[in-house]
Coordinates of C-alpha atoms in Angstrom, one line a residue:
Chain A
X1 CA 0.0 0.0 0.0
X2 CA 1.5 3.3 -1.1
X3 CA 1.0 6.6 0.7
X4 CA -2.3 8.3 0.3
X5 CA -2.4 10.5 -2.8
X6 CA -2.3 14.3 -2.0
X7 CA -5.7 15.0 -3.5
X8 CA -7.3 12.4 -1.3
X9 CA -5.6 13.8 1.8
X10 CA -6.7 17.3 0.9
X11 CA -10.3 16.2 0.4
X12 CA -10.3 14.4 3.8
X13 CA -8.9 17.5 5.4
X14 CA -11.6 19.6 3.9
X15 CA -14.3 17.2 5.1
X16 CA -12.9 17.2 8.6
X17 CA -12.8 21.0 8.7
X18 CA -16.3 21.2 7.4
X19 CA -17.5 18.8 10.1
X20 CA -16.2 21.3 12.6
X21 CA -18.3 24.2 11.3
X22 CA -21.5 23.8 13.3
X23 CA -19.9 23.5 16.8
X24 CA -17.5 26.4 15.9
X25 CA -20.4 28.5 14.6
X26 CA -22.3 28.0 17.8
X27 CA -19.2 28.7 19.9
X28 CA -18.5 32.1 18.2
X29 CA -22.3 32.9 18.2
X30 CA -22.7 33.1 14.4
X31 CA -25.1 30.2 13.6
X32 CA -25.9 31.6 10.2
X33 CA -22.4 30.3 9.1
X34 CA -24.0 26.8 9.2
X35 CA -26.4 27.9 6.5
X36 CA -23.6 29.2 4.3
X37 CA -21.6 26.0 4.9
X38 CA -24.6 24.0 3.8
X39 CA -24.8 26.0 0.6
X40 CA -21.1 25.3 0.1
X41 CA -21.5 21.6 0.5
X42 CA -24.6 21.6 -1.8
X43 CA -22.6 23.3 -4.6
X44 CA -19.6 21.1 -3.9
X45 CA -21.8 18.1 -4.7
X46 CA -23.0 19.8 -7.9
X47 CA -19.4 20.7 -8.9
X48 CA -18.2 17.2 -8.2
X49 CA -20.9 15.8 -10.5
X50 CA -19.9 18.2 -13.3
X51 CA -16.2 17.2 -12.8
X52 CA -17.0 13.7 -13.8
X53 CA -18.0 14.7 -17.3
X54 CA -16.1 17.9 -17.7
X55 CA -12.8 17.0 -16.0
X56 CA -12.6 13.3 -16.8
X57 CA -14.7 13.1 -20.0
X58 CA -13.9 16.5 -21.5
X59 CA -17.6 17.1 -22.1
X60 CA -18.2 20.8 -21.3
X61 CA -21.9 20.9 -20.3
X62 CA -23.3 24.4 -20.2
X63 CA -26.7 23.2 -19.0
X64 CA -25.8 21.4 -15.8
X65 CA -27.9 23.6 -13.6
X66 CA -31.0 21.9 -15.2
X67 CA -30.3 18.9 -13.0
X68 CA -30.0 21.1 -9.9
X69 CA -33.5 22.3 -10.8
X70 CA -34.9 18.9 -11.6
X71 CA -33.7 17.7 -8.1
X72 CA -35.3 20.8 -6.5
X73 CA -38.6 20.4 -8.3
X74 CA -38.7 16.7 -7.4
X75 CA -38.9 17.8 -3.8
X76 CA -41.5 20.4 -4.6
X77 CA -43.8 18.0 -6.6
X78 CA -43.6 15.2 -4.1
X79 CA -44.1 17.5 -1.0
X80 CA -47.2 18.8 -2.7
X81 CA -48.5 15.2 -3.1
X82 CA -47.8 14.6 0.6
X83 CA -44.7 12.6 0.2
X84 CA -42.0 14.0 2.5
X85 CA -39.5 11.2 2.8
X86 CA -35.9 12.2 1.8
X87 CA -35.1 8.8 0.4
X88 CA -38.1 9.0 -1.9
X89 CA -37.3 12.6 -2.9
X90 CA -33.7 11.5 -3.8
X91 CA -35.0 8.5 -5.7
X92 CA -37.5 10.6 -7.7
X93 CA -34.9 13.2 -8.4
X94 CA -32.3 10.7 -9.5
X95 CA -34.9 8.9 -11.7
X96 CA -36.1 12.1 -13.4
X97 CA -32.6 13.4 -13.9
X98 CA -31.4 10.1 -15.2
X99 CA -34.2 10.0 -17.9
X100 CA -33.5 13.7 -18.9
X101 CA -29.8 13.0 -19.0
X102 CA -30.2 9.8 -21.1
X103 CA -32.3 11.5 -23.7
X104 CA -30.5 14.8 -24.0
X105 CA -27.1 13.2 -23.5
X106 CA -27.7 10.8 -26.4
X107 CA -28.5 13.7 -28.7
X108 CA -25.8 16.0 -27.4
X109 CA -23.0 13.4 -27.7
X110 CA -23.6 13.4 -31.5
X111 CA -21.8 16.8 -31.5
X112 CA -18.3 18.0 -30.5
X113 CA -16.5 20.9 -29.0
X114 CA -18.3 24.3 -29.2
X115 CA -21.4 22.5 -30.5
X116 CA -21.6 20.3 -27.5
X117 CA -21.4 23.3 -25.2
X118 CA -24.1 25.0 -27.1
X119 CA -26.5 22.1 -27.4
X120 CA -26.3 21.4 -23.6
X121 CA -27.0 25.1 -23.1
X122 CA -30.1 24.7 -25.3
X123 CA -31.3 21.7 -23.3
X124 CA -30.7 23.6 -20.1
X125 CA -32.8 26.6 -21.4
X126 CA -35.5 24.2 -22.5
X127 CA -35.8 22.9 -18.9
X128 CA -35.7 26.4 -17.6
X129 CA -38.5 27.7 -19.8
X130 CA -40.5 24.5 -19.1
X131 CA -40.6 25.3 -15.4
X132 CA -41.0 29.1 -16.0
X133 CA -44.3 28.4 -17.7
X134 CA -45.3 25.6 -15.2
X135 CA -48.0 27.7 -13.5
X136 CA -49.1 24.9 -11.2
X137 CA -45.7 25.2 -9.5
X138 CA -45.6 29.0 -9.3
X139 CA -44.2 29.5 -12.8
X140 CA -41.6 32.3 -12.8
X141 CA -41.9 33.1 -9.1
X142 CA -41.3 29.5 -7.9
X143 CA -42.9 28.0 -4.9
X144 CA -42.2 27.8 -1.2
X145 CA -41.9 24.4 0.5
X146 CA -44.1 23.8 3.5
X147 CA -41.4 21.8 5.4
X148 CA -38.1 20.1 4.8
X149 CA -37.9 16.5 3.8
X150 CA -38.2 13.9 6.6
X151 CA -35.8 10.9 7.3
X152 CA -37.5 7.7 8.4
X153 CA -40.5 9.8 9.4
X154 CA -38.4 12.1 11.7
X155 CA -37.8 15.8 11.0
X156 CA -34.1 15.6 11.6
X157 CA -33.4 18.0 8.8
X158 CA -35.4 20.8 10.4
X159 CA -32.4 22.0 12.4
X160 CA -29.6 23.6 10.5
X161 CA -26.9 21.3 11.8
X162 CA -29.1 18.3 11.0
X163 CA -29.4 19.4 7.4
X164 CA -25.7 20.3 7.2
X165 CA -24.5 16.9 8.4
X166 CA -26.9 15.1 6.1
X167 CA -25.6 17.1 3.2
X168 CA -22.0 16.6 4.2
X169 CA -22.6 12.9 4.5
X170 CA -23.9 12.8 1.0
X171 CA -20.9 14.8 -0.2
X172 CA -18.5 12.3 1.4
X173 CA -20.4 9.4 0.0
X174 CA -20.5 10.8 -3.5
X175 CA -16.8 11.8 -3.4
X176 CA -15.9 8.3 -2.3
X177 CA -18.0 6.8 -5.1
X178 CA -16.6 9.1 -7.8
X179 CA -13.0 8.5 -6.5
X180 CA -13.4 4.8 -6.9
X181 CA -15.2 5.2 -10.2
X182 CA -12.5 7.4 -11.8
X183 CA -9.8 4.8 -10.8
X184 CA -11.8 1.9 -12.2
X185 CA -11.7 0.5 -15.7
X186 CA -14.7 2.6 -16.6
X187 CA -12.9 5.8 -15.4
X188 CA -9.7 4.9 -17.3
X189 CA -11.6 4.5 -20.5
X190 CA -13.4 7.8 -19.9
X191 CA -10.1 9.6 -19.3
X192 CA -8.6 7.9 -22.3
X193 CA -11.5 9.2 -24.4
X194 CA -10.7 12.7 -23.1
X195 CA -7.1 12.4 -24.3
X196 CA -7.9 10.9 -27.6
X197 CA -11.2 9.4 -28.8
X198 CA -9.5 8.1 -31.9
X199 CA -6.9 6.2 -30.0
X200 CA -9.5 4.7 -27.7
X201 CA -11.4 3.5 -30.8
X202 CA -8.2 2.1 -32.2
X203 CA -7.7 -0.1 -29.1
X204 CA -11.2 -1.3 -29.4
X205 CA -13.4 0.9 -27.2
X206 CA -16.5 2.7 -28.5
X207 CA -16.5 6.0 -26.6
X208 CA -20.2 6.7 -26.8
X209 CA -21.6 4.2 -24.2
X210 CA -18.9 5.3 -21.7
X211 CA -19.5 9.0 -22.3
X212 CA -23.3 8.6 -22.1
X213 CA -23.1 6.6 -18.9
X214 CA -20.8 9.2 -17.3
X215 CA -23.3 11.9 -18.5
X216 CA -26.2 10.1 -16.9
X217 CA -24.3 9.5 -13.6
X218 CA -23.3 13.1 -13.5
X219 CA -26.9 14.3 -14.0
X220 CA -28.2 12.0 -11.3
X221 CA -25.6 13.2 -8.8
X222 CA -26.3 16.9 -9.6
X223 CA -30.0 16.2 -8.9
X224 CA -29.0 15.1 -5.4
X225 CA -27.5 18.5 -4.9
X226 CA -30.8 20.0 -6.1
X227 CA -32.8 18.0 -3.5
X228 CA -30.5 19.4 -0.8
X229 CA -30.6 22.9 -2.2
X230 CA -34.4 22.9 -2.2
X231 CA -34.3 21.7 1.5
X232 CA -31.8 24.4 2.4
X233 CA -33.7 27.3 1.0
X234 CA -37.2 25.8 1.6
X235 CA -38.0 27.3 -1.8
X236 CA -37.9 26.2 -5.4
X237 CA -37.8 28.4 -8.5
X238 CA -36.7 28.2 -12.1
X239 CA -33.7 30.5 -11.3
X240 CA -31.9 27.4 -10.0
X241 CA -31.6 26.3 -13.6
X242 CA -30.8 29.6 -15.4
X243 CA -27.7 29.6 -17.6
X244 CA -26.0 31.9 -15.1
X245 CA -26.1 29.0 -12.6
X246 CA -24.7 26.6 -15.2
X247 CA -21.9 29.1 -15.9
X248 CA -21.3 29.4 -12.1
X249 CA -20.9 25.6 -11.8
X250 CA -18.2 25.7 -14.6
X251 CA -16.6 28.7 -12.8
X252 CA -16.4 26.7 -9.6
X253 CA -14.8 23.8 -11.4
X254 CA -12.3 25.9 -13.3
X255 CA -11.5 27.9 -10.1
X256 CA -10.7 24.8 -8.2
X257 CA -9.0 22.9 -11.0
X258 CA -10.7 20.3 -13.2
X259 CA -10.2 16.5 -13.2
X260 CA -9.1 16.0 -9.6
X261 CA -12.5 15.8 -7.7
X262 CA -10.8 17.6 -4.8
X263 CA -10.4 20.7 -7.0
X264 CA -14.2 20.7 -7.7
X265 CA -14.9 20.7 -3.9
X266 CA -12.3 23.4 -3.2
X267 CA -13.6 25.5 -6.1
X268 CA -17.2 25.3 -4.9
X269 CA -16.3 26.3 -1.4
X270 CA -14.1 29.2 -2.6
X271 CA -16.9 30.5 -4.9
X272 CA -19.7 30.4 -2.4
X273 CA -17.3 32.0 0.2
X274 CA -16.3 34.7 -2.2
X275 CA -19.9 35.5 -3.2
X276 CA -21.1 35.6 0.4
X277 CA -18.0 37.5 1.5
X278 CA -18.2 40.1 -1.2
X279 CA -22.0 40.5 -0.9
X280 CA -21.5 41.6 2.7
X281 CA -19.4 44.6 1.6
X282 CA -21.4 45.9 -1.4
X283 CA -24.5 45.3 -3.4
X284 CA -22.3 45.6 -6.4
X285 CA -20.3 42.5 -5.3
X286 CA -20.6 41.0 -8.8
X287 CA -18.1 43.6 -10.0
X288 CA -15.4 42.3 -7.7
X289 CA -16.3 38.7 -8.3
X290 CA -16.2 39.1 -12.0
X291 CA -12.8 40.9 -11.8
X292 CA -11.4 38.0 -9.8
X293 CA -12.7 35.5 -12.4
X294 CA -11.0 37.4 -15.2
X295 CA -7.8 37.7 -13.3
X296 CA -7.7 34.0 -12.4
X297 CA -8.4 33.1 -16.0
X298 CA -5.6 35.4 -17.2
X299 CA -3.0 34.8 -14.5
X300 CA -3.6 31.5 -12.8
X301 CA -4.5 28.8 -15.3
X302 CA -5.4 25.5 -13.5
X303 CA -7.2 27.3 -10.7
X304 CA -6.4 26.6 -7.0
X305 CA -5.0 23.2 -7.9
X306 CA -2.7 24.8 -10.5
X307 CA -1.6 27.4 -7.9
X308 CA -0.7 24.7 -5.4
X309 CA 1.2 22.8 -8.0
X310 CA 3.2 25.9 -8.9
X311 CA 3.8 26.8 -5.2
X312 CA 5.3 23.4 -4.7
X313 CA 7.6 24.1 -7.6
X314 CA 6.3 21.4 -9.9
X315 CA 5.6 22.4 -13.5
X316 CA 2.0 23.4 -13.9
Chain B
X1 CA -56.1 36.0 -40.1
X2 CA -53.9 36.7 -43.1
X3 CA -53.2 40.2 -41.9
X4 CA -52.2 39.0 -38.5
X5 CA -49.9 36.4 -40.1
X6 CA -48.2 39.1 -42.2
X7 CA -47.8 41.3 -39.2
X8 CA -46.2 38.5 -37.2
X9 CA -44.0 37.5 -40.1
X10 CA -42.7 41.1 -40.3
X11 CA -42.2 41.2 -36.5
X12 CA -40.3 37.9 -36.8
X13 CA -38.2 39.1 -39.6
X14 CA -37.3 42.3 -37.7
X15 CA -36.3 40.2 -34.6
X16 CA -34.3 37.9 -36.8
X17 CA -32.5 40.8 -38.4
X18 CA -31.5 42.0 -35.0
X19 CA -30.3 38.6 -34.0
X20 CA -28.2 38.5 -37.2
X21 CA -26.5 41.8 -36.3
X22 CA -25.4 40.4 -33.0
X23 CA -24.6 36.9 -34.4
X24 CA -22.5 38.0 -37.4
X25 CA -19.5 39.2 -35.3
X26 CA -19.8 36.3 -32.9
X27 CA -20.0 33.6 -35.4
X28 CA -16.7 34.8 -37.0
X29 CA -15.1 35.0 -33.5
X30 CA -16.2 31.5 -32.9
X31 CA -15.3 30.2 -36.3
X32 CA -11.9 31.8 -36.9
X33 CA -10.5 32.0 -33.5
X34 CA -12.4 29.0 -32.0
X35 CA -13.1 31.4 -29.1
X36 CA -16.1 31.2 -26.8
X37 CA -17.2 34.7 -26.0
X38 CA -20.0 35.0 -23.5
X39 CA -19.5 38.7 -23.2
X40 CA -20.8 39.5 -26.7
X41 CA -24.3 40.1 -25.4
X42 CA -22.9 42.8 -23.1
X43 CA -21.7 44.7 -26.1
X44 CA -25.3 44.8 -27.4
X45 CA -26.4 46.1 -24.0
X46 CA -23.6 48.7 -24.0
X47 CA -24.8 49.9 -27.4
X48 CA -28.3 50.3 -26.0
X49 CA -27.1 52.2 -22.9
X50 CA -24.7 54.5 -24.8
X51 CA -27.5 55.3 -27.2
X52 CA -29.9 56.1 -24.3
X53 CA -27.3 58.3 -22.6
X54 CA -26.3 60.1 -25.8
X55 CA -29.9 60.7 -27.0
X56 CA -30.8 62.0 -23.5
X57 CA -27.8 64.3 -23.7
X58 CA -28.0 65.5 -27.3
X59 CA -31.7 65.0 -28.0
X60 CA -30.7 63.9 -31.5
X61 CA -31.3 60.3 -32.6
X62 CA -29.1 60.3 -35.7
X63 CA -26.2 62.0 -34.0
X64 CA -26.4 59.5 -31.1
X65 CA -26.6 56.6 -33.5
X66 CA -23.5 57.9 -35.4
X67 CA -21.6 58.2 -32.1
X68 CA -22.6 54.7 -30.8
X69 CA -20.6 53.1 -33.6
X70 CA -17.1 54.5 -32.7
X71 CA -17.8 54.1 -28.9
X72 CA -18.7 50.4 -29.2
X73 CA -15.8 49.9 -31.6
X74 CA -13.5 51.4 -29.0
X75 CA -15.0 49.2 -26.2
X76 CA -14.4 46.2 -28.4
X77 CA -10.8 47.2 -29.1
X78 CA -10.0 47.8 -25.4
X79 CA -11.5 44.4 -24.4
X80 CA -9.6 42.7 -27.1
X81 CA -6.3 44.3 -26.1
X82 CA -6.8 43.8 -22.3
X83 CA -8.4 40.4 -22.1
X84 CA -9.3 38.4 -25.2
X85 CA -5.9 38.6 -26.9
X86 CA -4.4 36.6 -24.0
X87 CA -7.0 33.9 -24.2
X88 CA -7.0 32.8 -27.9
X89 CA -4.7 29.8 -27.4
X90 CA -6.2 28.8 -24.1
X91 CA -8.7 26.1 -23.4
X92 CA -12.5 26.8 -23.9
X93 CA -12.8 26.6 -20.1
X94 CA -10.4 29.5 -19.4
X95 CA -12.3 31.5 -22.1
X96 CA -15.7 30.7 -20.4
X97 CA -14.3 31.7 -17.0
X98 CA -12.8 35.0 -18.2
X99 CA -15.8 36.1 -20.4
X100 CA -18.3 35.0 -17.7
X101 CA -16.3 37.3 -15.4
X102 CA -16.5 40.1 -17.9
X103 CA -20.3 39.7 -18.2
X104 CA -20.6 40.2 -14.4
X105 CA -18.2 43.1 -14.4
X106 CA -19.7 45.0 -17.3
X107 CA -23.4 44.4 -16.3
X108 CA -22.6 45.6 -12.8
X109 CA -20.8 48.7 -14.2
X110 CA -23.8 49.5 -16.3
X111 CA -26.0 49.1 -13.2
X112 CA -23.8 51.5 -11.2
X113 CA -23.7 54.0 -14.0
X114 CA -27.3 54.0 -15.1
X115 CA -29.2 52.1 -12.4
X116 CA -31.2 48.9 -12.8
X117 CA -34.4 50.6 -14.0
X118 CA -35.2 50.3 -17.7
X119 CA -34.5 53.4 -19.8
X120 CA -36.3 54.4 -23.0
X121 CA -35.2 56.1 -26.1
X122 CA -37.4 58.5 -28.2
X123 CA -38.1 57.4 -31.7
X124 CA -36.8 59.7 -34.4
X125 CA -39.6 61.8 -35.8
X126 CA -38.9 61.0 -39.4
X127 CA -39.6 57.3 -38.7
X128 CA -42.3 57.7 -36.1
X129 CA -45.3 57.0 -38.3
X130 CA -46.8 53.9 -39.7
X131 CA -47.7 52.8 -43.2
X132 CA -50.7 50.8 -44.4
X133 CA -49.9 47.1 -44.7
X134 CA -53.0 45.4 -46.0
X135 CA -56.6 46.5 -45.5
X136 CA -56.9 48.4 -42.2
X137 CA -53.6 47.0 -40.8
X138 CA -50.8 49.4 -40.4
X139 CA -47.1 48.7 -39.7
X140 CA -44.6 51.1 -37.9
X141 CA -42.1 52.7 -40.3
X142 CA -39.4 52.4 -37.7
X143 CA -39.6 48.5 -37.7
X144 CA -39.4 48.5 -41.4
X145 CA -36.3 50.8 -41.2
X146 CA -34.7 48.3 -38.8
X147 CA -35.3 45.5 -41.3
X148 CA -33.9 47.7 -44.0
X149 CA -30.8 48.7 -42.0
X150 CA -30.2 45.0 -41.1
X151 CA -30.5 43.9 -44.8
X152 CA -28.1 46.7 -45.7
X153 CA -25.5 45.5 -43.2
X154 CA -26.0 42.0 -44.4
X155 CA -25.3 43.0 -48.0
X156 CA -22.3 45.1 -47.0
X157 CA -20.9 42.1 -45.0
X158 CA -21.5 39.8 -47.9
X159 CA -19.6 42.2 -50.1
X160 CA -16.7 42.5 -47.7
X161 CA -16.4 38.8 -47.2
X162 CA -16.9 37.6 -50.8
X163 CA -15.3 40.4 -52.7
X164 CA -12.4 42.0 -50.8
X165 CA -9.0 41.0 -49.7
X166 CA -9.8 41.1 -46.0
X167 CA -12.8 38.9 -46.7
X168 CA -10.6 36.4 -48.5
X169 CA -8.3 36.3 -45.5
X170 CA -11.3 35.8 -43.2
X171 CA -12.6 32.9 -45.2
X172 CA -9.1 31.4 -45.4
X173 CA -8.7 32.0 -41.6
X174 CA -11.9 30.2 -40.9
X175 CA -10.8 27.2 -43.0
X176 CA -7.2 26.9 -41.7
X177 CA -5.8 29.4 -39.3
X178 CA -2.3 28.0 -39.1
X179 CA -1.9 27.9 -42.8
X180 CA -2.9 31.6 -43.2
X181 CA -0.5 32.5 -40.5
X182 CA 2.3 30.5 -42.2
X183 CA 1.7 32.4 -45.4
X184 CA 2.7 35.6 -43.7
X185 CA -0.6 37.1 -42.8
X186 CA -0.6 38.9 -39.4
X187 CA -3.4 36.8 -37.9
X188 CA -3.6 38.7 -34.7
X189 CA -4.4 42.0 -36.6
X190 CA -7.1 40.1 -38.4
X191 CA -8.5 38.8 -35.1
X192 CA -8.5 42.3 -33.7
X193 CA -10.3 43.7 -36.7
X194 CA -13.0 40.9 -36.7
X195 CA -13.5 41.4 -33.0
X196 CA -13.9 45.1 -33.1
X197 CA -16.2 45.0 -36.1
X198 CA -18.3 42.4 -34.3
X199 CA -18.5 44.6 -31.2
X200 CA -19.6 47.5 -33.3
X201 CA -22.3 45.5 -35.0
X202 CA -23.6 44.3 -31.7
X203 CA -23.6 47.8 -30.4
X204 CA -25.4 49.0 -33.5
X205 CA -28.1 46.4 -32.9
X206 CA -28.5 47.4 -29.3
X207 CA -28.8 51.1 -30.3
X208 CA -31.4 50.6 -33.1
X209 CA -33.5 48.4 -30.9
X210 CA -33.6 50.9 -28.1
X211 CA -36.7 52.9 -29.3
X212 CA -38.7 49.6 -29.7
X213 CA -37.7 47.8 -26.5
X214 CA -36.5 49.4 -23.3
X215 CA -32.9 49.4 -22.4
X216 CA -32.3 47.3 -19.3
X217 CA -29.4 45.4 -17.7
X218 CA -30.8 42.0 -18.7
X219 CA -31.1 42.7 -22.4
X220 CA -27.6 41.3 -23.2
X221 CA -28.3 38.0 -21.5
X222 CA -31.5 37.2 -23.3
X223 CA -30.1 38.0 -26.7
X224 CA -26.8 36.2 -26.1
X225 CA -28.4 32.8 -25.6
X226 CA -30.6 33.2 -28.7
X227 CA -27.5 34.3 -30.6
X228 CA -25.8 31.1 -29.7
X229 CA -28.8 29.2 -31.0
X230 CA -28.6 31.1 -34.3
X231 CA -24.8 30.5 -34.6
X232 CA -25.1 26.8 -33.9
X233 CA -28.1 26.3 -36.3
X234 CA -26.3 28.3 -39.0
X235 CA -23.0 26.6 -38.5
X236 CA -20.1 28.1 -36.6
X237 CA -18.1 30.6 -38.7
X238 CA -20.7 30.9 -41.5
X239 CA -22.1 34.4 -41.9
X240 CA -24.5 33.1 -44.5
X241 CA -25.7 30.4 -42.1
X242 CA -26.1 33.0 -39.3
X243 CA -28.2 35.2 -41.6
X244 CA -30.6 32.4 -42.6
X245 CA -30.7 30.9 -39.1
X246 CA -31.3 34.3 -37.5
X247 CA -34.4 34.9 -39.7
X248 CA -35.6 31.3 -39.0
X249 CA -35.2 31.7 -35.3
X250 CA -36.7 35.2 -35.2
X251 CA -39.8 34.0 -37.2
X252 CA -40.2 30.7 -35.4
X253 CA -40.0 32.4 -32.0
X254 CA -42.4 35.2 -32.9
X255 CA -44.9 33.0 -34.8
X256 CA -44.7 30.2 -32.2
X257 CA -45.8 32.5 -29.4
X258 CA -48.6 33.9 -31.5
X259 CA -49.9 30.9 -33.4
X260 CA -48.9 28.0 -31.1
X261 CA -51.8 28.4 -28.7
X262 CA -54.2 29.0 -31.7
X263 CA -53.1 25.8 -33.4
X264 CA -53.3 23.8 -30.2
X265 CA -56.8 25.1 -29.6
X266 CA -58.0 23.1 -32.6
X267 CA -56.5 20.0 -31.0
X268 CA -57.5 20.3 -27.3
X269 CA -59.7 22.2 -25.0
X270 CA -58.9 25.9 -24.6
X271 CA -57.6 26.0 -21.1
X272 CA -55.2 23.1 -21.7
X273 CA -54.2 24.6 -25.0
X274 CA -53.4 27.9 -23.5
X275 CA -51.2 26.3 -20.8
X276 CA -49.5 24.0 -23.3
X277 CA -49.0 26.9 -25.7
X278 CA -47.4 29.0 -23.0
X279 CA -45.1 26.1 -22.1
X280 CA -44.0 25.1 -25.6
X281 CA -43.7 28.5 -27.3
X282 CA -40.5 29.6 -25.5
X283 CA -39.0 26.2 -25.9
X284 CA -39.6 26.1 -29.7
X285 CA -36.3 27.6 -30.8
X286 CA -34.4 25.2 -28.5
X287 CA -36.3 22.2 -29.9
X288 CA -35.5 23.5 -33.4
X289 CA -31.8 23.7 -32.5
X290 CA -31.7 20.3 -31.0
X291 CA -33.4 18.9 -34.1
X292 CA -31.0 20.6 -36.5
X293 CA -28.0 19.4 -34.5
X294 CA -29.5 15.9 -34.4
X295 CA -29.5 15.7 -38.2
X296 CA -26.6 18.0 -38.9
X297 CA -24.2 18.0 -35.9
X298 CA -22.3 20.9 -37.4
X299 CA -25.3 23.1 -38.2
X300 CA -26.8 23.9 -41.6
X301 CA -23.7 25.5 -43.2
X302 CA -20.9 24.3 -40.8
X303 CA -18.0 22.2 -42.0
X304 CA -18.4 18.7 -40.7
X305 CA -16.0 18.0 -37.8
X306 CA -14.1 14.8 -37.7
X307 CA -15.3 12.6 -34.8

């Protein structure tokens, strides 16, 4: 057994630090920090799911926020129908997202490069407009949830720490699953396709089934983030699936560094922290946030992961 | 019914022309430089705001319109020099990150300068009237002028691209950038030119639309996504494709919103038809795009990409 890879160690350190947030927040008398931490973890799940297709499969999806919305609306629809169990919410979200990803992925994967980016964007917009005009669920304004999901009939998620730890648990579970998956035969084929689809075909692999499977898994996992996002804000609206949100997910990934899983988590945490931090100083926080994005793109390719590599003196 | 059809057809064409003005520059940037520019819609918005500010200051529509062109050209040049130039040989992801950041910065700057409330621009008096269309139906002169201006620009673009040396280099650059560069053409100057001209066209579109629609901070976003749809349907890098796709998208979007519910009413009960119509109409152009890409993965006039 060799030593633990640095990215795994970094991820475990992040999880441990996150687990300390609720007691620390109580100790310093700032319980709202738990709410922000929950949002961080939710977006970390979403960014992780995107990393599987974008980082490992080189499929730049610009419509990934649609799955966030599908997950959130699964909670809203089932709650309306009187079903409040989290497990059922998750299953419904995963099922709906899986079907949407299977259909749109099969069509999108016929295209390449810029076209793939644009067609995923179009499917994202389709989902967005579908829910905007869905007047039974509040249309453009969205709809408030009566209560958070229940676990085994108990309202454990009602308290902020309860929801936070449940979300963190899902993040750890999904990270572990994706970590194993990317090291498996399946993951190797996917990364191989990213490097050169032609060579993978030459050694006897058809890229399409691998890419489509990854696309569907990614959509399902992002829907899990959507379920937790709906629970966190107790509110569901089409704005969860706007193209801005899809862009933000890509931003998180690029900020953190793609194709390492740990980078996706770090990028999501950094992005939410930046947004929340800047928003406290000025209503025009987007100005500063945008400037940071431009500067990172110009001066620090590879994001946080690239920066760490360079600080260590290794070639970026 | 025929009158209504004609009216909506004209409205659709006018919207399509506008999309073409924004898409023309962007499709070249996409095609020649393989560069993803999310900030192109912002230039359209800046055109609208500069127009609103100038016409409020000078009270003269034509003078303002004439001034919008150099201003947006300058904005395009500055952005190219400061940001885009450094991103041409980077990955698509870095380009998305930087231009997404630019969208945030420029939209917020506009909000700081002019506030978030919509502004309006007075219509020039010479074009304020309407002309009879068919029967009792009349159509605003200004919208016809917009269609005319757009067709004029399209014709000029066609001339430049098909008949001049710059256009020849553009076509060659879109086909094989490395080869054009190897033949001794300063490809960076060509990029700068394309970029600035595209910015000016987008600004022009934003300026001429301002008397019809109000000028607001969200106007760039909504047109940007539709512009992408236009470019992808037409085929990345093809101005001809962008022109036809822009008209198609403009007309399908406008007609779909109007006639979708009417058509559905003949198939189902009115309440359900109204709901279904409202749901499907905004999705129509995206369905169109998915269908086009399904059958032609590189758009209508795009070169097929090797898989």
